[in-house]
mmCIF file of C-alpha atoms and ligand atoms in Angstrom:
data_model
loop_
_atom_site.group_PDB
_atom_site.id
_atom_site.type_symbol
_atom_site.label_atom_id
_atom_site.label_comp_id
_atom_site.label_asym_id
_atom_site.label_seq_id
_atom_site.Cartn_x
_atom_site.Cartn_y
_atom_site.Cartn_z
ATOM 1 C CA MET N 7 70.244 111.954 154.065
ATOM 2 C CA TYR N 8 69.643 108.695 152.291
ATOM 3 C CA ASP N 9 71.231 110.060 149.156
ATOM 4 C CA HIS N 10 74.232 111.319 151.254
ATOM 5 C CA GLN N 11 74.729 107.918 152.736
ATOM 6 C CA SER N 12 74.505 106.067 149.440
ATOM 7 C CA LEU N 13 77.051 108.470 147.962
ATOM 8 C CA ILE N 14 79.405 107.655 150.840
ATOM 9 C CA LEU N 15 78.814 104.014 150.451
ATOM 10 C CA GLY N 16 79.426 104.254 146.724
ATOM 11 C CA ALA N 17 82.696 106.093 147.282
ATOM 12 C CA VAL N 18 83.783 103.482 149.870
ATOM 13 C CA LEU N 19 83.099 100.671 147.423
ATOM 14 C CA VAL N 20 84.988 102.333 144.621
ATOM 15 C CA ALA N 21 87.892 103.060 146.984
ATOM 16 C CA ALA N 22 87.820 99.364 148.027
ATOM 17 C CA ALA N 23 87.786 98.143 144.397
ATOM 18 C CA ILE N 24 90.716 100.486 143.525
ATOM 19 C CA ALA N 25 92.730 99.160 146.475
ATOM 20 C CA SER N 26 91.961 95.667 145.463
ATOM 21 C CA ALA N 27 92.947 96.416 141.862
ATOM 22 C CA GLN N 28 96.254 97.827 143.059
ATOM 23 C CA SER N 29 97.046 94.842 145.206
ATOM 24 C CA THR N 30 96.139 92.184 142.591
ATOM 25 C CA PRO N 31 99.199 90.738 140.728
ATOM 26 C CA ALA N 32 99.527 92.324 137.352
ATOM 27 C CA LEU N 33 99.142 90.609 133.948
ATOM 28 C CA LYS N 34 101.469 93.126 132.407
ATOM 29 C CA ASP N 35 104.283 92.071 134.860
ATOM 30 C CA ALA N 36 103.675 88.394 134.277
ATOM 31 C CA TYR N 37 104.153 88.864 130.518
ATOM 32 C CA ARG N 38 106.565 91.754 130.602
ATOM 33 C CA ASN N 39 109.314 89.939 128.742
ATOM 34 C CA ASP N 40 106.867 88.435 126.201
ATOM 35 C CA PHE N 41 104.433 91.046 124.726
ATOM 36 C CA TYR N 42 102.361 93.927 125.774
ATOM 37 C CA ILE N 43 99.150 93.233 127.535
ATOM 38 C CA GLY N 44 96.682 95.705 126.055
ATOM 39 C CA VAL N 45 93.024 96.726 126.621
ATOM 40 C CA ALA N 46 90.442 98.734 124.658
ATOM 41 C CA ILE N 47 89.219 101.718 126.666
ATOM 42 C CA ASN N 48 85.970 103.748 126.336
ATOM 43 C CA ALA N 49 85.091 107.320 126.689
ATOM 44 C CA ALA N 50 84.257 107.079 130.413
ATOM 45 C CA GLN N 51 87.629 105.551 131.100
ATOM 46 C CA ILE N 52 89.497 107.997 128.888
ATOM 47 C CA THR N 53 87.810 110.989 130.718
ATOM 48 C CA GLY N 54 88.315 109.571 134.304
ATOM 49 C CA GLN N 55 84.597 109.054 134.956
ATOM 50 C CA ASP N 56 85.066 105.306 135.462
ATOM 51 C CA GLN N 57 87.554 105.262 138.370
ATOM 52 C CA ARG N 58 87.194 101.564 139.037
ATOM 53 C CA GLY N 59 87.924 100.799 135.363
ATOM 54 C CA ASP N 60 90.787 103.210 135.383
ATOM 55 C CA ALA N 61 92.427 101.547 138.374
ATOM 56 C CA LEU N 62 92.344 98.233 136.591
ATOM 57 C CA ILE N 63 93.681 99.699 133.289
ATOM 58 C CA GLU N 64 96.555 101.390 135.092
ATOM 59 C CA SER N 65 97.537 98.440 137.212
ATOM 60 C CA GLN N 66 97.055 95.531 134.776
ATOM 61 C CA PHE N 67 97.855 96.737 131.258
ATOM 62 C CA ASP N 68 100.700 98.416 129.473
ATOM 63 C CA SER N 69 99.006 99.095 126.157
ATOM 64 C CA ILE N 70 95.743 100.767 125.169
ATOM 65 C CA SER N 71 93.459 100.902 122.156
ATOM 66 C CA PRO N 72 90.483 103.273 121.865
ATOM 67 C CA ASP N 73 87.241 101.424 121.414
ATOM 68 C CA ASN N 74 85.667 104.284 119.411
ATOM 69 C CA ALA N 75 87.556 107.480 120.121
ATOM 70 C CA LEU N 76 89.701 107.519 116.989
ATOM 71 C CA LYS N 77 87.219 106.284 114.493
ATOM 72 C CA TRP N 78 86.384 108.497 111.466
ATOM 73 C CA GLU N 79 82.921 109.506 112.665
ATOM 74 C CA LYS N 80 84.370 110.609 116.003
ATOM 75 C CA VAL N 81 87.412 112.667 114.902
ATOM 76 C CA HIS N 82 86.146 113.852 111.510
ATOM 77 C CA PRO N 83 82.438 114.137 111.692
ATOM 78 C CA GLN N 84 82.038 116.736 108.909
ATOM 79 C CA PRO N 85 84.089 117.631 105.835
ATOM 80 C CA ASP N 86 85.756 120.566 107.392
ATOM 81 C CA LYS N 87 85.486 119.719 111.001
ATOM 82 C CA TYR N 88 87.866 117.629 112.991
ATOM 83 C CA ASP N 89 87.149 116.980 116.652
ATOM 84 C CA PHE N 90 90.133 115.774 118.702
ATOM 85 C CA ARG N 91 88.907 116.469 122.206
ATOM 86 C CA LEU N 92 88.476 112.789 123.237
ATOM 87 C CA ALA N 93 91.345 111.477 121.071
ATOM 88 C CA ASP N 94 93.698 114.046 122.695
ATOM 89 C CA GLN N 95 92.679 112.812 126.151
ATOM 90 C CA TYR N 96 93.137 109.198 124.981
ATOM 91 C CA VAL N 97 96.751 109.776 123.971
ATOM 92 C CA ALA N 98 97.462 111.907 127.039
ATOM 93 C CA PHE N 99 96.166 108.950 129.260
ATOM 94 C CA GLY N 100 98.552 106.578 127.519
ATOM 95 C CA GLU N 101 101.464 108.868 127.874
ATOM 96 C CA GLU N 102 100.683 109.628 131.552
ATOM 97 C CA HIS N 103 100.910 105.848 132.191
ATOM 98 C CA HIS N 104 103.893 105.153 129.786
ATOM 99 C CA MET N 105 101.831 102.789 127.664
ATOM 100 C CA PHE N 106 102.126 101.491 124.121
ATOM 101 C CA ILE N 107 99.455 103.518 122.409
ATOM 102 C CA VAL N 108 97.439 102.169 119.572
ATOM 103 C CA GLY N 109 95.458 104.056 116.983
ATOM 104 C CA HIS N 110 92.258 102.304 115.821
ATOM 105 C CA ASN N 111 91.498 102.903 112.986
ATOM 106 C CA LEU N 112 92.039 104.864 109.819
ATOM 107 C CA VAL N 113 90.149 103.072 107.021
ATOM 108 C CA TRP N 114 86.988 101.003 107.672
ATOM 109 C CA HIS N 115 83.569 100.484 106.075
ATOM 110 C CA GLU N 116 81.857 101.052 109.422
ATOM 111 C CA GLN N 117 81.649 104.178 111.580
ATOM 112 C CA VAL N 118 82.544 106.341 108.621
ATOM 113 C CA PRO N 119 80.079 109.146 107.836
ATOM 114 C CA ALA N 120 78.176 109.026 104.534
ATOM 115 C CA TRP N 121 79.554 112.431 103.402
ATOM 116 C CA VAL N 122 83.043 110.890 103.022
ATOM 117 C CA PHE N 123 81.952 109.157 99.844
ATOM 118 C CA HIS N 124 79.697 111.871 98.341
ATOM 119 C CA ASP N 125 79.990 115.372 96.908
ATOM 120 C CA ALA N 126 77.922 118.419 98.073
ATOM 121 C CA GLN N 127 75.211 117.351 95.624
ATOM 122 C CA GLY N 128 74.982 113.856 97.061
ATOM 123 C CA ASN N 129 76.709 112.157 94.074
ATOM 124 C CA LEU N 130 79.333 109.453 94.660
ATOM 125 C CA LEU N 131 82.860 110.926 94.513
ATOM 126 C CA GLY N 132 85.347 109.764 91.891
ATOM 127 C CA ARG N 133 88.597 108.008 92.649
ATOM 128 C CA ASP N 134 90.830 111.059 92.747
ATOM 129 C CA ALA N 135 88.545 113.056 95.055
ATOM 130 C CA LEU N 136 88.097 110.159 97.513
ATOM 131 C CA LEU N 137 91.830 109.539 97.472
ATOM 132 C CA ALA N 138 92.363 113.243 98.272
ATOM 133 C CA ARG N 139 89.968 112.927 101.207
ATOM 134 C CA LEU N 140 91.651 109.813 102.421
ATOM 135 C CA ARG N 141 95.105 111.495 102.263
ATOM 136 C CA ASP N 142 93.787 114.615 104.109
ATOM 137 C CA HIS N 143 92.232 112.408 106.851
ATOM 138 C CA ILE N 144 95.312 110.242 107.358
ATOM 139 C CA TYR N 145 97.792 113.147 107.225
ATOM 140 C CA THR N 146 95.745 115.146 109.715
ATOM 141 C CA VAL N 147 95.021 112.299 112.236
ATOM 142 C CA VAL N 148 98.355 110.464 112.028
ATOM 143 C CA GLY N 149 100.300 113.760 111.754
ATOM 144 C CA ARG N 150 98.628 115.106 114.916
ATOM 145 C CA TYR N 151 99.920 112.207 116.964
ATOM 146 C CA LYS N 152 103.273 111.664 115.155
ATOM 147 C CA GLY N 153 105.682 110.051 117.541
ATOM 148 C CA ARG N 154 103.021 109.566 120.202
ATOM 149 C CA ILE N 155 100.760 106.865 118.825
ATOM 150 C CA GLN N 156 103.121 103.845 118.319
ATOM 151 C CA SER N 157 100.881 101.571 116.177
ATOM 152 C CA TRP N 158 98.088 102.347 113.772
ATOM 153 C CA ASP N 159 95.447 99.865 112.493
ATOM 154 C CA VAL N 160 95.572 101.425 109.047
ATOM 155 C CA VAL N 161 93.076 99.279 107.222
ATOM 156 C CA ASN N 162 90.435 97.383 109.173
ATOM 157 C CA GLU N 163 88.330 94.414 107.933
ATOM 158 C CA ALA N 164 88.866 94.730 104.208
ATOM 159 C CA LEU N 165 88.428 90.966 103.548
ATOM 160 C CA ASN N 166 85.320 88.809 103.129
ATOM 161 C CA ASP N 167 85.268 85.423 104.815
ATOM 162 C CA ASP N 168 86.178 83.659 101.507
ATOM 163 C CA GLY N 169 89.384 85.744 101.310
ATOM 164 C CA THR N 170 88.272 88.078 98.559
ATOM 165 C CA LEU N 171 88.206 91.851 99.106
ATOM 166 C CA ARG N 172 85.112 93.340 100.599
ATOM 167 C CA GLN N 173 82.947 95.367 98.196
ATOM 168 C CA SER N 174 83.103 98.443 100.405
ATOM 169 C CA LEU N 175 82.694 102.001 98.989
ATOM 170 C CA TRP N 176 86.482 102.405 99.467
ATOM 171 C CA PHE N 177 86.988 99.429 97.114
ATOM 172 C CA LYS N 178 84.253 100.352 94.666
ATOM 173 C CA ILE N 179 85.314 103.967 94.206
ATOM 174 C CA ILE N 180 89.055 103.801 94.489
ATOM 175 C CA GLY N 181 89.774 100.235 93.415
ATOM 176 C CA GLU N 182 91.712 97.668 95.325
ATOM 177 C CA ASP N 183 94.818 99.909 95.676
ATOM 178 C CA TYR N 184 92.943 101.984 98.347
ATOM 179 C CA ILE N 185 94.772 99.655 100.712
ATOM 180 C CA GLU N 186 98.298 100.417 99.384
ATOM 181 C CA LYS N 187 97.380 104.218 99.361
ATOM 182 C CA ALA N 188 96.300 104.167 102.944
ATOM 183 C CA PHE N 189 99.455 102.518 104.123
ATOM 184 C CA GLN N 190 101.578 104.877 102.040
ATOM 185 C CA TYR N 191 99.779 107.991 103.389
ATOM 186 C CA ALA N 192 100.196 106.720 106.951
ATOM 187 C CA HIS N 193 103.899 106.015 106.439
ATOM 188 C CA GLU N 194 104.372 109.536 105.090
ATOM 189 C CA ALA N 195 102.539 111.088 107.976
ATOM 190 C CA ASP N 196 104.580 109.178 110.586
ATOM 191 C CA PRO N 197 107.482 107.152 109.219
ATOM 192 C CA GLY N 198 108.164 105.835 112.767
ATOM 193 C CA ALA N 199 104.746 104.377 113.468
ATOM 194 C CA GLN N 200 104.033 100.602 113.252
ATOM 195 C CA LEU N 201 101.459 100.035 110.530
ATOM 196 C CA THR N 202 98.972 97.161 110.884
ATOM 197 C CA TYR N 203 96.356 95.476 108.792
ATOM 198 C CA ASN N 204 93.580 94.278 111.204
ATOM 199 C CA ASP N 205 90.839 91.805 110.668
ATOM 200 C CA TYR N 206 88.665 89.115 112.371
ATOM 201 C CA ASN N 207 88.280 85.444 111.699
ATOM 202 C CA LEU N 208 91.762 85.032 110.304
ATOM 203 C CA GLU N 209 91.655 81.599 111.991
ATOM 204 C CA ASN N 210 89.397 80.605 109.057
ATOM 205 C CA PRO N 211 91.855 79.193 106.381
ATOM 206 C CA ALA N 212 90.098 80.847 103.393
ATOM 207 C CA LYS N 213 90.087 84.257 104.961
ATOM 208 C CA ARG N 214 93.641 83.808 106.179
ATOM 209 C CA LYS N 215 94.723 82.938 102.623
ATOM 210 C CA GLY N 216 93.325 86.306 101.486
ATOM 211 C CA ALA N 217 95.253 88.119 104.262
ATOM 212 C CA VAL N 218 98.481 86.345 103.426
ATOM 213 C CA ALA N 219 98.042 87.258 99.760
ATOM 214 C CA LEU N 220 97.336 90.860 100.669
ATOM 215 C CA VAL N 221 100.456 91.156 102.781
ATOM 216 C CA LYS N 222 102.530 89.543 100.039
ATOM 217 C CA LYS N 223 101.166 91.937 97.514
ATOM 218 C CA LEU N 224 101.959 94.958 99.657
ATOM 219 C CA GLN N 225 105.467 93.625 100.377
ATOM 220 C CA ALA N 226 106.124 92.962 96.673
ATOM 221 C CA GLU N 227 105.115 96.661 96.066
ATOM 222 C CA GLU N 228 107.402 97.838 98.881
ATOM 223 C CA ILE N 229 104.465 99.331 100.715
ATOM 224 C CA PRO N 230 105.325 99.660 104.374
ATOM 225 C CA ILE N 231 103.265 97.079 106.385
ATOM 226 C CA ASP N 232 104.778 96.104 109.742
ATOM 227 C CA ALA N 233 102.156 93.872 111.311
ATOM 228 C CA VAL N 234 98.860 91.949 110.988
ATOM 229 C CA GLY N 235 96.266 92.184 113.761
ATOM 230 C CA ILE N 236 94.297 89.069 114.460
ATOM 231 C CA GLN N 237 91.249 90.432 116.282
ATOM 232 C CA ALA N 238 90.438 87.116 118.010
ATOM 233 C CA HIS N 239 86.793 87.538 118.795
ATOM 234 C CA LEU N 240 86.554 83.972 119.974
ATOM 235 C CA ARG N 241 83.754 81.655 121.225
ATOM 236 C CA LEU N 242 83.705 78.879 123.704
ATOM 237 C CA ASP N 243 83.487 76.287 121.002
ATOM 238 C CA SER N 244 85.499 77.847 118.122
ATOM 239 C CA PRO N 245 88.070 78.218 116.799
ATOM 240 C CA THR N 246 90.457 75.732 118.303
ATOM 241 C CA PRO N 247 93.730 76.753 119.806
ATOM 242 C CA GLU N 248 95.292 74.762 117.031
ATOM 243 C CA GLN N 249 93.674 76.976 114.479
ATOM 244 C CA GLU N 250 94.882 80.035 116.234
ATOM 245 C CA ASP N 251 98.354 78.595 116.242
ATOM 246 C CA ALA N 252 98.149 77.975 112.492
ATOM 247 C CA ALA N 253 96.979 81.573 111.848
ATOM 248 C CA ILE N 254 99.747 83.122 113.776
ATOM 249 C CA SER N 255 102.330 80.801 112.187
ATOM 250 C CA ALA N 256 101.137 81.655 108.620
ATOM 251 C CA LEU N 257 101.371 85.423 109.263
ATOM 252 C CA GLU N 258 104.640 85.159 111.154
ATOM 253 C CA ALA N 259 106.192 83.309 108.174
ATOM 254 C CA LEU N 260 105.708 86.499 106.080
ATOM 255 C CA GLY N 261 108.182 88.329 108.353
ATOM 256 C CA VAL N 262 105.666 90.771 109.823
ATOM 257 C CA LYS N 263 104.805 91.186 113.449
ATOM 258 C CA VAL N 264 101.536 89.662 114.555
ATOM 259 C CA ALA N 265 99.255 91.395 117.196
ATOM 260 C CA ILE N 266 96.203 89.904 118.946
ATOM 261 C CA THR N 267 94.169 93.132 118.777
ATOM 262 C CA GLU N 268 90.617 92.596 120.094
ATOM 263 C CA LEU N 269 90.594 89.449 122.250
ATOM 264 C CA ASP N 270 87.382 88.227 123.900
ATOM 265 C CA ILE N 271 85.582 84.910 124.346
ATOM 266 C CA ASP N 272 81.856 84.829 123.908
ATOM 267 C CA VAL N 273 80.107 82.312 126.182
ATOM 268 C CA LEU N 274 76.552 83.016 125.089
ATOM 269 C CA PRO N 275 74.540 80.815 122.715
ATOM 270 C CA SER N 276 75.518 81.287 119.114
ATOM 271 C CA VAL N 277 72.740 82.510 116.852
ATOM 272 C CA GLY N 278 73.747 80.571 113.813
ATOM 273 C CA TYR N 279 75.934 83.224 112.292
ATOM 274 C CA GLY N 280 79.202 81.334 112.482
ATOM 275 C CA PRO N 281 82.431 82.915 113.560
ATOM 276 C CA THR N 282 82.217 86.659 112.710
ATOM 277 C CA ALA N 283 82.528 90.127 114.178
ATOM 278 C CA ASP N 284 80.491 91.724 111.448
ATOM 279 C CA VAL N 285 78.982 94.679 113.350
ATOM 280 C CA SER N 286 76.085 95.069 110.839
ATOM 281 C CA LEU N 287 74.543 91.819 111.992
ATOM 282 C CA HIS N 288 71.433 92.146 114.194
ATOM 283 C CA VAL N 289 69.470 89.291 115.723
ATOM 284 C CA ARG N 290 66.043 89.621 117.479
ATOM 285 C CA GLN N 291 66.014 89.320 121.349
ATOM 286 C CA ASP N 292 64.948 85.935 122.767
ATOM 287 C CA PRO N 293 65.269 84.859 126.450
ATOM 288 C CA LYS N 294 66.749 81.529 125.212
ATOM 289 C CA LEU N 295 69.632 83.445 123.773
ATOM 290 C CA ASN N 296 70.253 85.167 127.102
ATOM 291 C CA PRO N 297 70.654 82.306 129.697
ATOM 292 C CA TYR N 298 72.965 83.871 132.272
ATOM 293 C CA VAL N 299 71.120 86.994 133.328
ATOM 294 C CA LYS N 300 71.498 86.085 136.991
ATOM 295 C CA GLY N 301 75.189 84.947 136.856
ATOM 296 C CA LEU N 302 77.478 82.587 135.034
ATOM 297 C CA PRO N 303 77.350 78.950 136.226
ATOM 298 C CA ASP N 304 80.607 77.719 137.734
ATOM 299 C CA SER N 305 80.953 75.096 135.066
ATOM 300 C CA VAL N 306 80.899 77.727 132.289
ATOM 301 C CA GLN N 307 83.161 79.996 134.303
ATOM 302 C CA GLN N 308 85.756 77.144 134.361
ATOM 303 C CA GLN N 309 85.389 76.467 130.709
ATOM 304 C CA LEU N 310 86.113 80.098 129.948
ATOM 305 C CA ALA N 311 89.135 80.004 132.247
ATOM 306 C CA ASP N 312 90.528 76.853 130.568
ATOM 307 C CA ARG N 313 89.971 78.279 127.099
ATOM 308 C CA TYR N 314 91.712 81.584 127.983
ATOM 309 C CA ALA N 315 94.666 79.460 129.360
ATOM 310 C CA ALA N 316 94.832 77.287 126.219
ATOM 311 C CA PHE N 317 94.995 80.380 123.986
ATOM 312 C CA PHE N 318 97.652 82.015 126.132
ATOM 313 C CA ARG N 319 99.802 78.963 125.759
ATOM 314 C CA VAL N 320 99.603 79.414 122.053
ATOM 315 C CA PHE N 321 100.376 83.139 122.399
ATOM 316 C CA LEU N 322 103.495 82.358 124.541
ATOM 317 C CA LYS N 323 104.658 79.823 121.937
ATOM 318 C CA HIS N 324 104.761 82.686 119.486
ATOM 319 C CA ARG N 325 106.164 85.295 121.830
ATOM 320 C CA GLY N 326 108.961 86.268 119.384
ATOM 321 C CA ALA N 327 106.453 87.359 116.742
ATOM 322 C CA LEU N 328 103.661 88.692 118.916
ATOM 323 C CA SER N 329 103.923 92.333 119.728
ATOM 324 C CA ARG N 330 100.795 92.482 122.006
ATOM 325 C CA VAL N 331 97.741 90.771 123.178
ATOM 326 C CA THR N 332 94.911 93.301 123.662
ATOM 327 C CA PHE N 333 91.581 92.522 125.298
ATOM 328 C CA TRP N 334 88.529 94.287 123.826
ATOM 329 C CA GLY N 335 87.397 95.884 127.034
ATOM 330 C CA VAL N 336 88.166 95.872 130.759
ATOM 331 C CA THR N 337 85.026 94.441 132.412
ATOM 332 C CA ASP N 338 82.105 92.310 131.205
ATOM 333 C CA ALA N 339 79.844 95.306 131.807
ATOM 334 C CA GLN N 340 81.668 97.261 129.097
ATOM 335 C CA SER N 341 81.822 94.566 126.394
ATOM 336 C CA TRP N 342 80.298 95.128 122.995
ATOM 337 C CA LEU N 343 79.097 91.586 123.256
ATOM 338 C CA ASN N 344 76.275 92.739 125.572
ATOM 339 C CA ASN N 345 74.769 94.271 122.510
ATOM 340 C CA TRP N 346 75.826 92.283 119.530
ATOM 341 C CA PRO N 347 74.476 90.484 117.659
ATOM 342 C CA VAL N 348 71.541 90.562 119.997
ATOM 343 C CA ALA N 349 70.795 93.737 121.944
ATOM 344 C CA GLY N 350 70.567 93.644 125.770
ATOM 345 C CA ARG N 351 72.267 90.338 126.608
ATOM 346 C CA THR N 352 74.282 89.717 129.707
ATOM 347 C CA SER N 353 77.687 88.712 128.437
ATOM 348 C CA TYR N 354 80.800 87.358 130.215
ATOM 349 C CA PRO N 355 83.640 87.555 127.699
ATOM 350 C CA LEU N 356 86.342 89.324 129.608
ATOM 351 C CA LEU N 357 88.708 88.917 132.606
ATOM 352 C CA PHE N 358 86.967 91.176 135.117
ATOM 353 C CA ASP N 359 83.364 90.795 136.199
ATOM 354 C CA ARG N 360 80.736 93.589 136.504
ATOM 355 C CA ASN N 361 82.089 94.627 139.847
ATOM 356 C CA GLY N 362 85.666 94.881 138.511
ATOM 357 C CA GLN N 363 86.673 91.757 140.276
ATOM 358 C CA PRO N 364 89.121 89.261 138.577
ATOM 359 C CA LYS N 365 87.438 86.146 137.324
ATOM 360 C CA PRO N 366 88.925 82.596 137.284
ATOM 361 C CA ALA N 367 90.048 83.312 133.675
ATOM 362 C CA PHE N 368 92.346 86.029 135.018
ATOM 363 C CA GLN N 369 94.012 83.694 137.447
ATOM 364 C CA ALA N 370 94.221 81.074 134.728
ATOM 365 C CA ILE N 371 96.116 83.465 132.461
ATOM 366 C CA LEU N 372 98.470 84.506 135.258
ATOM 367 C CA GLY N 373 98.996 80.743 135.931
ATOM 368 C CA VAL N 374 100.094 80.151 132.322
ATOM 369 C CA ALA N 375 102.830 82.788 132.736
ATOM 370 C CA SER N 376 104.356 80.913 135.630
ATOM 371 C CA GLU N 377 104.128 77.485 133.903
ATOM 372 C CA ARG N 378 107.557 78.274 132.314
HETATM 373 O O1 G3I M 2 77.695 107.146 120.656
HETATM 374 C C1 G3I M 2 76.366 106.626 120.571
HETATM 375 C C2 G3I M 2 75.408 107.297 121.506
HETATM 376 O O2 G3I M 2 75.304 108.593 121.299
HETATM 377 C C3 G3I M 2 74.007 106.614 121.458
HETATM 378 O O3 G3I M 2 73.223 107.103 122.439
HETATM 379 C C4 G3I M 2 74.133 105.086 121.631
HETATM 380 C C5 G3I M 2 72.836 104.377 121.488
HETATM 381 O O4 G3I M 2 72.976 103.121 120.927
HETATM 382 O O5 G3I M 2 75.036 104.611 120.643
HETATM 383 C C6 G3I M 2 76.354 105.167 120.743
HETATM 384 O O6 G3I M 2 77.110 104.634 119.749
HETATM 385 C C7 G3I M 2 77.567 103.277 119.966
HETATM 386 C C8 G3I M 2 79.062 103.283 119.927
HETATM 387 O O7 G3I M 2 79.491 101.913 120.021
HETATM 388 C C9 G3I M 2 79.666 103.982 121.193
HETATM 389 O O8 G3I M 2 79.347 103.386 122.368
HETATM 390 C C10 G3I M 2 77.017 102.498 118.824
HETATM 391 O O9 G3I M 2 75.622 102.392 118.886
HETATM 392 C C11 G3I M 2 77.642 101.033 118.853
HETATM 393 O O10 G3I M 2 77.306 100.441 117.579
HETATM 394 C C12 G3I M 2 79.098 101.200 118.883
HETATM 395 O O11 G3I M 2 79.690 99.867 118.879
HETATM 396 C C13 G3I M 2 81.062 99.820 118.666
HETATM 397 C C14 G3I M 2 81.229 98.898 117.446
HETATM 398 O O12 G3I M 2 82.656 98.728 117.249
HETATM 399 C C15 G3I M 2 80.578 99.470 116.258
HETATM 400 O O13 G3I M 2 81.274 99.453 115.117
HETATM 401 C C16 G3I M 2 81.723 99.154 119.896
HETATM 402 O O14 G3I M 2 81.658 100.100 120.937
HETATM 403 C C17 G3I M 2 83.195 98.894 119.582
HETATM 404 O O15 G3I M 2 83.644 98.138 120.623
HETATM 405 C C18 G3I M 2 83.197 98.000 118.306
HETATM 406 O O16 G3I M 2 84.561 97.703 118.010
HETATM 407 C C19 G3I M 2 84.799 96.868 116.860
HETATM 408 C C20 G3I M 2 86.102 97.282 116.252
HETATM 409 O O17 G3I M 2 86.207 98.682 116.050
HETATM 410 C C21 G3I M 2 86.454 96.549 115.012
HETATM 411 N N1 G3I M 2 86.269 95.092 115.139
HETATM 412 C C22 G3I M 2 85.063 94.668 115.841
HETATM 413 C C23 G3I M 2 84.865 95.358 117.145
HETATM 414 C C24 G3I M 2 83.673 94.898 117.801
HETATM 415 O O18 G3I M 2 82.491 95.118 117.168
#
């Protein structure tokens, strides 16, 4: 009986949340003439198990990115085995809702199985063999969604913070032209797709310089690169909106599109790692690092809202060059920042709270759209 009642109560709450999502003004409408408003969606949302999340995605956003569904380890877990079950549902979701569909990602040093770089005996592959694997992967994945995924993050996070190229196995085995090759293969597989280089911390001048040099090199070699993705994993205290402005301006000047691809603003105490989104970083749990378990104080909530507003003013200034602004998750409950770089924290980086309700930051961003 009790279970039955709580099931009904649960269903009523979800229905109320869905109705409220549908009656809230939409970000995608407020910015319709400027850029897409995107969101990263997870497996529960792709498969319809998170109805409250889906109601927000459908009503607020007109572009989607997959948080994990298209990564190498998911779609190509073994040498002769592709698994497109979740990825197919992801693309179908975007098509059903007429969204701009992003593919994330083709080449990265994370979430790529170890077999990719080794032969059957466990020895490291040579350049030609790894290039053949890369081509097979890109042709198969991009080819499957040709004309249906509009934009691909072809290469993700290839740069170090000082602007040099990361010594990943891609780099070590193939050499620095693995980046050119990846773009070339992606273009061959779907000549109509927008091809993007995506990285974090491009607000840092040294790293940005590396990105600018990389884009110029590809352009000089006539390699098709259409856009640069600024991930924008921001904090409350850094970078400044002026630094974001400078980053967008520097990339825009190259004649490529710029996309804000993974936006969130971390309000939790920093653990002395500086601005990064390096997923290999892990820090020990400590209650001092997790101060808002019972809720976010109003003053911090307001700081978050003001900061989102300040960054959206910068984005609007660059509306001609920006193709989209994508948030890295729908609600705070779903954010990767609950588990990085410290596991099990209560994080508040997004626009909707743990009950799917819009936060002051949401209203602030809507407000910026109507300042014009
Ligand atoms: O799928 C397993 C599950 O089987 C297991 O029970 C569970 C236990 O930890 O882990 C699950 O895998 C997790 C995976 O997300 C799916 O939820 C991994 O541990 C976790 O590390 C992984 O995190 C993802 C992270 O990339 C790792 O690289 C985040 O969801 C994803 O949002 C994040 O996204 C990256 C972008 O791709 C690139 N830029 C940075 C951004 C944030 O880290």
